[in-house]
Tab-separated table of C-alpha atoms in Angstrom:
chain	number	residue	atom	x	y	z
A	1	MET	CA	0.067	-0.170	0.095
A	2	LYS	CA	1.328	3.515	-0.920
A	3	LYS	CA	2.171	6.076	1.371
A	4	ALA	CA	0.082	9.260	1.147
A	5	ALA	CA	2.406	12.092	0.018
A	6	PRO	CA	3.199	14.701	2.671
A	7	GLN	CA	1.819	18.012	2.563
A	8	ASN	CA	4.984	19.755	3.114
A	9	LYS	CA	7.333	17.997	0.692
A	10	PRO	CA	10.608	18.424	1.420
A	11	SER	CA	13.604	19.527	-1.142
A	12	VAL	CA	16.341	17.566	-2.598
A	13	ALA	CA	19.286	18.409	-4.654
A	14	ILE	CA	20.377	16.204	-6.980
A	15	ILE	CA	23.841	16.359	-8.210
A	16	GLY	CA	24.186	14.903	-11.722
A	17	GLY	CA	21.477	14.472	-14.454
A	18	GLY	CA	22.679	11.181	-15.995
A	19	ILE	CA	20.063	8.575	-15.699
A	20	ALA	CA	20.967	7.637	-12.065
A	21	GLY	CA	20.024	11.102	-11.239
A	22	LEU	CA	17.088	11.589	-13.389
A	23	SER	CA	15.780	8.046	-12.172
A	24	CYS	CA	16.288	9.334	-8.700
A	25	ALA	CA	14.228	12.842	-9.687
A	26	GLN	CA	11.563	10.582	-11.063
A	27	HIS	CA	10.369	8.472	-8.266
A	28	LEU	CA	10.995	11.090	-5.791
A	29	GLN	CA	8.414	13.208	-7.439
A	30	VAL	CA	5.433	12.090	-5.474
A	31	ASN	CA	6.911	12.555	-1.802
A	32	TYR	CA	9.767	15.020	-2.205
A	33	ASN	CA	10.538	18.145	-4.405
A	34	PRO	CA	13.684	17.588	-6.416
A	35	THR	CA	16.079	19.544	-8.425
A	36	VAL	CA	18.337	18.098	-10.987
A	37	PHE	CA	21.724	20.093	-11.210
A	38	ASP	CA	23.518	19.057	-14.742
A	39	THR	CA	26.583	20.178	-16.551
A	40	GLY	CA	25.390	19.392	-19.677
A	41	ARG	CA	25.515	22.414	-22.121
A	42	ILE	CA	22.459	21.327	-23.712
A	43	ARG	CA	20.496	18.566	-22.214
A	44	PRO	CA	21.006	15.889	-19.257
A	45	GLY	CA	21.987	12.547	-20.180
A	46	GLY	CA	25.425	12.009	-18.962
A	47	ARG	CA	26.726	8.981	-20.821
A	48	CYS	CA	23.788	8.300	-22.014
A	49	SER	CA	23.285	11.230	-24.509
A	50	SER	CA	23.892	12.060	-28.333
A	51	ARG	CA	24.709	14.802	-30.663
A	52	TYR	CA	21.712	16.077	-33.003
A	53	PRO	CA	21.679	17.981	-35.784
A	54	ASP	CA	19.938	21.124	-34.534
A	55	ASP	CA	22.384	21.557	-31.593
A	56	GLU	CA	24.508	24.682	-31.457
A	57	PRO	CA	28.265	24.180	-31.373
A	58	LYS	CA	30.089	25.215	-28.165
A	59	VAL	CA	31.975	27.917	-30.134
A	60	LYS	CA	29.641	29.446	-32.860
A	61	SER	CA	32.336	29.993	-35.539
A	62	GLN	CA	32.948	26.111	-35.088
A	63	ASN	CA	31.602	22.966	-36.701
A	64	GLN	CA	28.399	24.835	-38.355
A	65	ASP	CA	29.270	23.356	-41.559
A	66	SER	CA	30.482	19.920	-40.697
A	67	ILE	CA	29.224	17.193	-42.146
A	68	LEU	CA	28.557	15.019	-38.786
A	69	SER	CA	26.873	18.298	-37.545
A	70	ASN	CA	23.928	16.811	-39.849
A	71	TYR	CA	23.900	13.799	-38.225
A	72	ILE	CA	22.340	12.029	-35.019
A	73	ILE	CA	25.415	10.297	-33.086
A	74	ASP	CA	25.835	8.201	-30.216
A	75	HIS	CA	28.913	9.153	-28.516
A	76	ALA	CA	28.911	7.279	-25.682
A	77	ALA	CA	26.393	4.322	-24.772
A	78	GLN	CA	25.815	2.270	-27.709
A	79	ILE	CA	23.994	-0.719	-26.378
A	80	LEU	CA	21.119	-0.602	-23.392
A	81	MET	CA	20.838	-4.246	-21.967
A	82	ALA	CA	18.147	-5.555	-20.013
A	83	PRO	CA	19.478	-7.684	-17.502
A	84	GLU	CA	17.287	-10.641	-16.161
A	85	GLY	CA	16.713	-11.842	-12.756
A	86	ASP	CA	14.284	-10.263	-10.121
A	87	ALA	CA	16.719	-7.645	-9.228
A	88	PHE	CA	16.004	-5.587	-12.682
A	89	ASP	CA	12.052	-6.419	-12.573
A	90	SER	CA	11.206	-2.727	-12.466
A	91	PHE	CA	13.793	-1.852	-14.955
A	92	ARG	CA	12.433	-4.289	-17.496
A	93	ASP	CA	9.306	-2.877	-17.160
A	94	GLN	CA	10.222	0.799	-17.879
A	95	VAL	CA	12.569	-0.997	-21.100
A	96	ASP	CA	8.831	-2.427	-22.010
A	97	GLU	CA	7.199	1.065	-21.457
A	98	TRP	CA	9.849	2.539	-23.667
A	99	LYS	CA	9.169	0.043	-26.296
A	100	GLN	CA	5.629	1.033	-26.671
A	101	GLN	CA	6.658	4.678	-26.790
A	102	GLY	CA	9.113	3.735	-29.614
A	103	ILE	CA	12.201	5.149	-27.723
A	104	VAL	CA	13.797	1.704	-27.739
A	105	ARG	CA	13.980	-0.972	-30.205
A	106	SER	CA	15.520	-4.673	-30.154
A	107	PHE	CA	18.565	-4.795	-32.457
A	108	PRO	CA	17.189	-6.665	-35.648
A	109	LYS	CA	18.601	-10.233	-36.305
A	110	ASP	CA	22.318	-10.427	-36.582
A	111	SER	CA	22.514	-6.810	-36.311
A	112	VAL	CA	25.261	-7.443	-33.339
A	113	VAL	CA	28.284	-9.376	-34.333
A	114	GLU	CA	32.168	-9.714	-32.768
A	115	VAL	CA	34.971	-9.305	-34.809
A	116	LEU	CA	37.477	-12.418	-33.901
A	117	ALA	CA	40.941	-13.417	-35.436
A	118	LYS	CA	40.858	-14.892	-38.878
A	119	ARG	CA	39.440	-18.699	-39.173
A	120	ALA	CA	42.112	-21.363	-38.330
A	121	ASP	CA	40.893	-23.315	-41.144
A	122	GLY	CA	42.051	-20.411	-43.577
A	123	CYS	CA	38.532	-19.992	-44.739
A	124	ASP	CA	36.498	-16.736	-45.086
A	125	ASN	CA	32.797	-16.522	-43.190
A	126	ASP	CA	31.068	-18.208	-45.942
A	127	GLY	CA	33.762	-21.371	-46.341
A	128	SER	CA	35.598	-19.713	-49.390
A	129	ASN	CA	39.530	-19.386	-49.017
A	130	ALA	CA	40.176	-16.704	-47.039
A	131	THR	CA	42.746	-13.141	-47.594
A	132	ASN	CA	45.049	-13.064	-45.355
A	133	GLY	CA	44.018	-10.822	-42.450
A	134	ILE	CA	40.213	-10.925	-43.153
A	135	PRO	CA	38.369	-11.264	-39.858
A	136	LEU	CA	35.941	-13.883	-38.585
A	137	ILE	CA	32.562	-12.081	-38.186
A	138	GLN	CA	29.855	-13.682	-36.141
A	139	PRO	CA	26.635	-12.699	-34.611
A	140	VAL	CA	26.191	-12.732	-31.208
A	141	ASP	CA	22.973	-13.558	-28.953
A	142	SER	CA	21.186	-9.941	-28.959
A	143	LYS	CA	17.750	-10.553	-27.505
A	144	HIS	CA	18.183	-8.402	-24.268
A	145	MET	CA	19.774	-5.673	-26.243
A	146	TYR	CA	18.196	-2.757	-27.416
A	147	TYR	CA	19.113	0.995	-29.244
A	148	CYS	CA	17.222	4.028	-29.770
A	149	PRO	CA	16.039	5.235	-33.276
A	150	ASP	CA	16.418	8.519	-32.101
A	151	GLY	CA	19.749	8.228	-30.241
A	152	PHE	CA	20.341	7.400	-26.944
A	153	GLY	CA	19.854	10.789	-26.051
A	154	SER	CA	16.155	10.273	-26.357
A	155	ILE	CA	16.316	8.279	-22.923
A	156	PRO	CA	17.148	11.035	-20.623
A	157	LEU	CA	14.874	13.525	-22.713
A	158	ASN	CA	11.900	11.343	-22.045
A	159	MET	CA	12.383	10.831	-18.419
A	160	ALA	CA	12.669	14.670	-18.290
A	161	LYS	CA	9.892	15.868	-20.053
A	162	SER	CA	7.373	13.089	-19.058
A	163	ASN	CA	8.012	13.573	-15.909
A	164	ASP	CA	8.484	17.089	-16.086
A	165	LEU	CA	11.449	17.496	-14.009
A	166	HIS	CA	12.815	20.395	-12.465
A	167	ILE	CA	16.708	20.712	-13.892
A	168	GLU	CA	19.149	23.171	-13.661
A	169	GLN	CA	20.960	22.620	-17.047
A	170	ASP	CA	24.674	23.427	-17.897
A	171	VAL	CA	25.350	24.365	-14.290
A	172	TRP	CA	28.445	23.454	-12.934
A	173	ILE	CA	28.281	22.685	-9.233
A	174	SER	CA	31.945	23.696	-7.855
A	175	PRO	CA	33.460	20.738	-5.846
A	176	SER	CA	35.290	23.008	-3.638
A	177	SER	CA	32.311	25.102	-2.362
A	178	GLY	CA	29.443	24.275	-4.000
A	179	VAL	CA	27.571	21.958	-1.723
A	180	LYS	CA	27.774	22.969	2.168
A	181	TYR	CA	25.978	21.128	5.145
A	182	VAL	CA	23.995	23.143	7.172
A	183	ASN	CA	22.939	21.840	10.771
A	184	THR	CA	19.583	22.709	12.194
A	185	LYS	CA	18.301	21.286	15.382
A	186	SER	CA	15.087	20.106	13.413
A	187	GLN	CA	16.538	18.410	10.571
A	188	PRO	CA	19.789	18.577	8.458
A	189	GLN	CA	20.075	20.851	5.227
A	190	TRP	CA	22.364	21.418	2.339
A	191	SER	CA	23.087	24.728	0.907
A	192	VAL	CA	23.868	24.626	-3.121
A	193	GLN	CA	25.649	27.248	-5.161
A	194	THR	CA	27.855	27.868	-8.386
A	195	ASN	CA	29.980	30.653	-9.237
A	196	GLY	CA	28.801	32.946	-6.779
A	197	LYS	CA	24.900	32.020	-7.389
A	198	LYS	CA	22.929	30.933	-4.257
A	199	PHE	CA	20.326	28.330	-5.398
A	200	GLY	CA	18.980	27.621	-1.914
A	201	THR	CA	18.912	25.270	0.672
A	202	TYR	CA	17.382	21.865	0.247
A	203	ASP	CA	16.358	19.528	2.854
A	204	HIS	CA	18.409	16.320	1.167
A	205	VAL	CA	21.234	16.208	-1.188
A	206	VAL	CA	21.985	13.188	-3.569
A	207	ILE	CA	25.183	12.804	-5.338
A	208	ALA	CA	24.391	11.285	-8.431
A	209	HIS	CA	27.913	11.065	-10.661
A	210	ASN	CA	31.417	10.009	-9.770
A	211	GLY	CA	34.862	10.763	-10.281
A	212	LYS	CA	37.359	13.411	-8.963
A	213	CYS	CA	34.637	16.094	-8.497
A	214	ALA	CA	32.138	13.820	-6.652
A	215	ASP	CA	34.999	12.759	-4.251
A	216	ARG	CA	36.152	16.597	-3.988
A	217	LEU	CA	32.125	17.782	-3.563
A	218	MET	CA	31.713	15.630	-0.134
A	219	SER	CA	35.336	16.147	1.297
A	220	LYS	CA	34.532	18.928	3.162
A	221	THR	CA	31.076	17.685	4.682
A	222	PRO	CA	30.581	15.850	8.110
A	223	ALA	CA	29.386	12.738	6.166
A	224	LYS	CA	32.994	11.212	6.248
A	225	ASP	CA	31.686	7.461	6.252
A	226	LEU	CA	29.802	8.170	2.576
A	227	HIS	CA	32.637	10.517	1.258
A	228	SER	CA	35.225	7.269	1.733
A	229	LEU	CA	33.698	5.507	-0.876
A	230	LEU	CA	34.023	8.676	-3.056
A	231	ARG	CA	37.464	8.466	-3.541
A	232	VAL	CA	38.215	6.938	-6.918
A	233	ASP	CA	41.216	5.454	-8.850
A	234	PHE	CA	41.455	5.761	-12.637
A	235	ARG	CA	42.990	2.569	-13.995
A	236	PRO	CA	42.027	-0.049	-16.806
A	237	TYR	CA	42.088	-2.804	-14.652
A	238	VAL	CA	41.130	-4.075	-11.272
A	239	PRO	CA	42.202	-6.819	-9.380
A	240	ASP	CA	40.096	-10.257	-9.391
A	241	TRP	CA	39.291	-9.280	-5.637
A	242	GLY	CA	37.980	-5.923	-6.508
A	243	GLY	CA	39.965	-3.706	-5.150
A	244	LYS	CA	39.812	-1.137	-2.308
A	245	LYS	CA	38.641	1.926	-4.237
A	246	MET	CA	35.923	2.867	-6.688
A	247	THR	CA	37.754	2.276	-10.255
A	248	LEU	CA	36.844	3.863	-13.315
A	249	ASN	CA	38.421	3.511	-16.687
A	250	SER	CA	38.803	5.908	-19.377
A	251	ILE	CA	37.778	5.536	-23.178
A	252	TYR	CA	38.031	7.423	-26.287
A	253	SER	CA	35.024	7.670	-28.770
A	254	LEU	CA	35.978	8.861	-32.420
A	255	THR	CA	33.275	9.615	-34.903
A	256	VAL	CA	34.050	9.664	-38.290
A	257	ALA	CA	32.422	10.419	-41.801
A	258	LEU	CA	33.981	8.527	-44.417
A	259	LYS	CA	33.047	8.750	-47.898
A	260	MET	CA	32.401	5.758	-49.585
A	261	GLY	CA	33.924	4.969	-53.053
A	262	GLU	CA	36.934	6.745	-52.028
A	263	MET	CA	37.817	3.580	-49.863
A	264	GLU	CA	36.616	-0.180	-49.285
A	265	GLU	CA	33.081	0.149	-47.430
A	266	LEU	CA	33.174	-1.280	-43.707
A	267	SER	CA	29.751	-2.189	-44.042
A	268	GLN	CA	30.712	-4.842	-46.824
A	269	ILE	CA	33.366	-6.145	-44.435
A	270	VAL	CA	31.109	-6.424	-41.114
A	271	GLY	CA	27.978	-6.623	-42.987
A	272	LYS	CA	25.521	-4.063	-44.790
A	273	ASP	CA	23.148	-4.563	-41.966
A	274	VAL	CA	25.286	-4.977	-39.546
A	275	THR	CA	24.915	-1.805	-36.839
A	276	THR	CA	27.324	-2.705	-33.780
A	277	ALA	CA	30.236	-4.912	-33.621
A	278	PHE	CA	32.438	-6.028	-30.327
A	279	ILE	CA	36.323	-6.043	-31.469
A	280	LYS	CA	37.956	-9.166	-30.139
A	281	ASN	CA	40.907	-8.871	-32.417
A	282	GLU	CA	42.649	-5.564	-31.689
A	283	PRO	CA	44.028	-4.687	-28.116
A	284	ASN	CA	43.405	-0.602	-28.945
A	285	LEU	CA	39.498	-1.171	-29.832
A	286	LYS	CA	36.517	-2.373	-28.062
A	287	LEU	CA	33.113	-1.613	-30.577
A	288	ILE	CA	32.277	0.136	-33.498
A	289	THR	CA	28.727	1.205	-34.379
A	290	ASN	CA	27.810	2.163	-38.064
A	291	GLN	CA	25.421	5.128	-36.907
A	292	SER	CA	24.211	5.269	-40.827
A	293	VAL	CA	22.622	2.063	-40.546
A	294	LYS	CA	21.537	2.328	-36.834
A	295	LEU	CA	20.156	5.905	-36.765
A	296	GLY	CA	19.733	6.402	-40.516
A	297	ALA	CA	20.953	9.512	-42.413
A	298	GLY	CA	19.857	11.993	-40.062
A	299	ALA	CA	20.367	14.701	-42.344
A	300	SER	CA	18.235	16.036	-45.663
A	301	GLY	CA	20.425	13.497	-48.096
A	302	LYS	CA	23.070	15.754	-49.167
A	303	ASN	CA	25.826	13.640	-47.607
A	304	ASP	CA	24.466	10.643	-49.653
A	305	GLY	CA	27.647	8.255	-49.903
A	306	ILE	CA	28.822	8.745	-46.037
A	307	GLU	CA	29.072	6.311	-43.690
A	308	VAL	CA	29.110	7.528	-40.068
A	309	TRP	CA	30.932	5.635	-37.730
A	310	THR	CA	31.736	5.598	-34.007
A	311	LEU	CA	34.748	3.676	-32.558
A	312	LEU	CA	35.321	3.196	-28.860
A	313	SER	CA	38.962	2.658	-27.675
A	314	SER	CA	40.137	0.198	-25.061
A	315	ALA	CA	40.596	1.465	-21.592
A	316	LYS	CA	44.097	0.572	-21.796
A	317	PHE	CA	45.038	2.758	-25.034
A	318	ALA	CA	43.041	5.707	-23.320
A	319	LYS	CA	45.024	5.509	-20.500
A	320	LYS	CA	48.431	5.352	-22.548
A	321	TYR	CA	47.089	8.623	-24.625
A	322	LYS	CA	45.337	10.299	-22.103
A	323	GLY	CA	44.839	14.220	-22.123
A	324	PRO	CA	42.905	16.758	-20.539
A	325	GLN	CA	39.537	15.832	-21.232
A	326	GLU	CA	37.795	19.321	-21.624
A	327	ASN	CA	40.547	20.680	-24.083
A	328	LEU	CA	42.242	18.021	-25.929
A	329	PRO	CA	45.370	19.659	-27.843
A	330	GLN	CA	44.924	19.398	-31.798
A	331	GLU	CA	48.299	17.239	-31.689
A	332	ARG	CA	46.529	14.671	-29.237
A	333	VAL	CA	43.264	14.466	-31.184
A	334	GLU	CA	45.115	13.877	-34.586
A	335	GLU	CA	47.516	11.351	-32.982
A	336	VAL	CA	44.687	9.520	-31.266
A	337	THR	CA	42.401	9.717	-34.643
A	338	THR	CA	45.136	8.397	-36.678
A	339	LEU	CA	45.927	5.472	-34.290
A	340	MET	CA	42.199	4.462	-33.562
A	341	LEU	CA	41.924	4.405	-37.638
A	342	ALA	CA	45.182	2.322	-37.913
A	343	ALA	CA	43.618	0.131	-35.370
A	344	LEU	CA	40.381	-0.248	-37.114
A	345	GLU	CA	42.483	-1.129	-40.542
A	346	ARG	CA	43.986	-4.023	-38.713
A	347	SER	CA	40.721	-5.418	-37.184
A	348	LEU	CA	38.891	-5.532	-40.576
A	349	GLY	CA	41.962	-6.927	-42.567
A	350	LEU	CA	42.542	-3.443	-44.359
A	351	LYS	CA	45.502	-2.945	-46.074
A	352	THR	CA	47.679	-0.062	-43.926
A	353	GLY	CA	46.387	3.358	-45.080
A	354	GLY	CA	43.197	2.054	-46.528
A	355	ILE	CA	41.189	4.432	-44.375
A	356	HIS	CA	43.042	7.331	-46.105
A	357	GLU	CA	42.870	11.106	-45.286
A	358	GLY	CA	40.739	11.908	-48.230
A	359	ALA	CA	38.187	9.239	-47.209
A	360	VAL	CA	37.591	10.706	-44.181
A	361	LYS	CA	35.512	13.713	-44.555
A	362	ASP	CA	34.866	14.571	-40.804
A	363	SER	CA	36.019	13.455	-37.606
A	364	ARG	CA	34.973	14.284	-33.559
A	365	LEU	CA	37.126	13.239	-30.738
A	366	GLN	CA	36.073	12.900	-27.194
A	367	LEU	CA	37.563	11.429	-24.603
A	368	TRP	CA	35.157	10.334	-21.537
A	369	GLY	CA	37.967	10.496	-18.663
A	370	ALA	CA	35.795	8.293	-15.819
A	371	ALA	CA	33.595	6.271	-18.646
A	372	VAL	CA	32.983	3.012	-17.130
A	373	PRO	CA	33.128	1.726	-13.412
A	374	LEU	CA	35.160	-1.567	-13.190
A	375	ASN	CA	33.913	-2.752	-9.759
A	376	VAL	CA	31.157	-2.320	-7.937
A	377	TRP	CA	30.327	-1.778	-3.891
A	378	SER	CA	28.781	-4.943	-2.427
A	379	PRO	CA	27.410	-4.388	0.974
A	380	THR	CA	27.790	-7.045	3.563
A	381	GLU	CA	24.103	-7.830	4.882
A	382	GLN	CA	22.380	-6.844	1.679
A	383	GLY	CA	20.406	-10.037	2.070
A	384	ASP	CA	17.701	-11.084	-0.748
A	385	ASP	CA	15.934	-7.432	-0.833
A	386	SER	CA	16.779	-5.218	-3.291
A	387	LYS	CA	15.366	-2.712	-1.641
A	388	ASN	CA	18.354	-2.285	0.497
A	389	TYR	CA	21.423	-2.361	-1.843
A	390	GLY	CA	22.307	-0.504	-4.882
A	391	PHE	CA	22.807	2.588	-3.109
A	392	MET	CA	24.097	4.466	-0.289
A	393	TYR	CA	22.338	6.631	2.258
A	394	ASP	CA	23.535	8.614	5.706
A	395	GLY	CA	20.317	9.143	7.565
A	396	GLU	CA	22.144	11.402	10.093
A	397	HIS	CA	22.971	14.100	7.392
A	398	GLY	CA	20.390	13.394	4.954
A	399	VAL	CA	22.580	12.701	1.817
A	400	GLY	CA	22.484	9.724	-0.710
A	401	VAL	CA	24.555	8.463	-3.351
A	402	CYS	CA	23.268	6.594	-6.403
A	403	GLY	CA	24.809	5.407	-9.852
A	404	ASP	CA	25.837	2.405	-11.931
A	405	TRP	CA	29.075	1.938	-9.560
A	406	LEU	CA	26.971	0.927	-6.820
A	407	LEU	CA	25.148	-2.129	-8.469
A	408	ASP	CA	25.830	-2.570	-12.485
A	409	PRO	CA	27.767	-0.914	-15.019
A	410	SER	CA	24.977	-0.256	-17.191
A	411	ILE	CA	22.238	2.083	-18.256
A	412	ALA	CA	20.316	-0.721	-15.969
A	413	GLY	CA	22.416	-0.374	-12.990
A	414	ALA	CA	22.074	3.922	-13.107
A	415	TRP	CA	18.302	3.604	-13.493
A	416	GLU	CA	17.608	0.866	-10.854
A	417	SER	CA	19.969	2.552	-8.743
A	418	GLY	CA	18.449	5.794	-8.783
A	419	ARG	CA	15.047	4.081	-8.206
A	420	ARG	CA	16.329	2.057	-5.096
A	421	LEU	CA	17.451	5.115	-3.479
A	422	ALA	CA	14.151	7.416	-4.260
A	423	ASN	CA	12.096	4.681	-2.715
A	424	TRP	CA	14.371	4.242	0.399
A	425	MET	CA	14.090	8.012	1.295
A	426	SER	CA	10.376	8.007	0.445
A	427	PHE	CA	9.488	5.001	2.656
A	428	SER	CA	10.238	6.369	5.804
A	429	LEU	CA	9.052	9.833	4.994
A	430	GLU	CA	6.346	11.050	7.831
A	431	GLU	CA	3.090	13.348	6.825
A	432	ASP	CA	4.821	16.413	8.040
A	433	GLY	CA	7.740	16.043	5.745
A	434	LYS	CA	10.358	14.672	8.114
A	435	SER	CA	12.583	11.626	6.926
A	436	ASN	CA	13.195	8.674	9.267
A	437	ALA	CA	15.200	7.084	6.511
A	438	SER	CA	18.106	5.053	8.405
A	439	SER	CA	21.474	4.669	6.935
A	440	VAL	CA	22.279	2.003	4.349
A	441	GLY	CA	25.305	0.919	2.337
A	442	LEU	CA	28.201	2.671	3.984
A	443	PRO	CA	31.230	0.991	4.889
A	444	SER	CA	30.920	1.530	8.214
A	445	LEU	CA	27.819	-1.285	7.925
A	446	GLY	CA	30.362	-3.455	6.283
A	447	GLY	CA	30.759	-4.272	2.781
A	448	GLU	CA	33.946	-4.714	0.120
A	449	PHE	CA	34.187	-3.707	-3.820
A	450	LYS	CA	33.891	-6.492	-5.991
A	451	GLN	CA	35.141	-6.847	-9.468
A	452	SER	CA	32.226	-6.289	-12.229
A	453	ARG	CA	33.435	-9.345	-14.582
A	454	ALA	CA	31.150	-7.861	-17.378
A	455	ALA	CA	32.928	-4.557	-17.469
A	456	SER	CA	36.209	-5.778	-17.071
A	457	GLY	CA	35.384	-8.202	-19.965
A	458	SER	CA	34.072	-5.672	-22.557
A	459	GLY	CA	35.797	-2.513	-21.110
A	460	ILE	CA	32.749	-0.663	-21.986
A	461	GLY	CA	29.785	-2.011	-19.269
A	462	ASN	CA	27.702	-4.387	-18.808
A	463	VAL	CA	26.363	-4.788	-22.548
A	464	ARG	CA	25.934	-8.211	-23.073
C-alpha cells in the first residue's frame, strides 16, 4: 500500500543529470520536490547522450558546416541491456514502456556481431578461401539488447519531459564550495551554489555522479563515512578481488564520416545490415557502430555516400594517450584519431592506409575520462531484499548516493540505483515531511568492492 504524500514536500538537490540522477528525481517526485543540477551544455543525460543536427556548437564559429553536424550521433552509450533476474524487474517494465513509446527497439537479428581473429581453417566467413587478415565475423545473441532509433539521448529527454522534472541545465556545482552542510536542530539541510549564485537550501542532497568532482564535493562535509566510498582510482583494470576503491576506466570515442567510393566500404566487410560490432582481435579497440545503419542518415540527403562510424577505444589505449578531457590539444586529437583508424584497419583486414585522409571527410574525438566503473560496491548484509542495496544513504546527514558503480555498470544499473535510493528515502517519510530513513550501504556497516566481470571483460560496461 502506497503512503500518502506529505503535505509539505521536502526538497532534494540532485547533483548529476545522468540516468541515475534523473531516475532518482523521477521516483522522488510523489513525496519530494527534487531539483536536478546538470553540467550538460544543452541537455541532461551524461554518458547516455547523443549529438543532434540542431545542436548549437560550443563555439558558434566552430563545426557549423561540418558533415557530422547533420547527423544524429551516439558518442557514448551504444547498447541498452535489460538484465534478467528479479532485481531488475522494475527496469524491464520501464524498457517495455519505452518500447511501446518507440523510444527503444530491439536490435534486428544478426545486426550485432563480434569481430574475431582469422579462422584457423584459413576460410572466409562463407567457407571460401580467406584473404590474409580477413577476420571472422559472427553474430552474437542480442535478444536482451536495445538501441534508440532517435539516439540514446532520447531516453534522458523522455525521463525529463514526461515527468516534468525541474532541471538546472549547464550548471557546474563547484567541487570545492558548491555544496555545504547546514546543521539545524530540526533537520539537516544543505546549501547549493555555483559561481557565486546561490540556488537555495535543501532538506536533502543526492550525489548522482562519480569521479574526482564527487569526491571533492563531499570532502569538506561531515558525512565522512559516505565520502570515503567516493574516493576513486582511474585505471584500465581492477584485481580479481575487486580493489579497495571505486575504479573507473577511460575511453576515447571517435566518430568519423567516411566517403564511400574512395575506400573499401566497412559495411561490406562487417555486413551491410550490421549496426554494432564488438572488436575481439585488436587491443586498441572495443566496439564500433555504424550510425548510418542504426540511426539512418539523420540529414536531408546532401551527404549521400557517407558512412558514419563511431569507434570506442580500449581503456588501456585511452590511459596511454590520455589528455585533458575538456581541452584536448590538437596534436593529441590528430595522433589518437590516426592510431584508432589504424587499429580499425588491422581489425577489419584493410591494407595499411586503407582509411586514408581523403576518405575521412569529418571526425570528432571525445575522451570520457571517467567512463565505466570496473567494480561495484557490495554491502555485507544486503540479503535478498533489493531495496537494501545498490545505493548509499546517510540518515544522520540526509545525503544519498546513486549510480551504476553501486549496482551494475550499465544504463540499467544507473536507473535502478536511482529508483532504489528514491524508494528508500520515501519509505520512511512522515506526513510532516520529516524523514526517518536510516543509513544503508555505508562502509561502516560492512561491505567490499567486487570486480564487475562484465565491465572488466568488455571495457565498455555490462552490455552483453
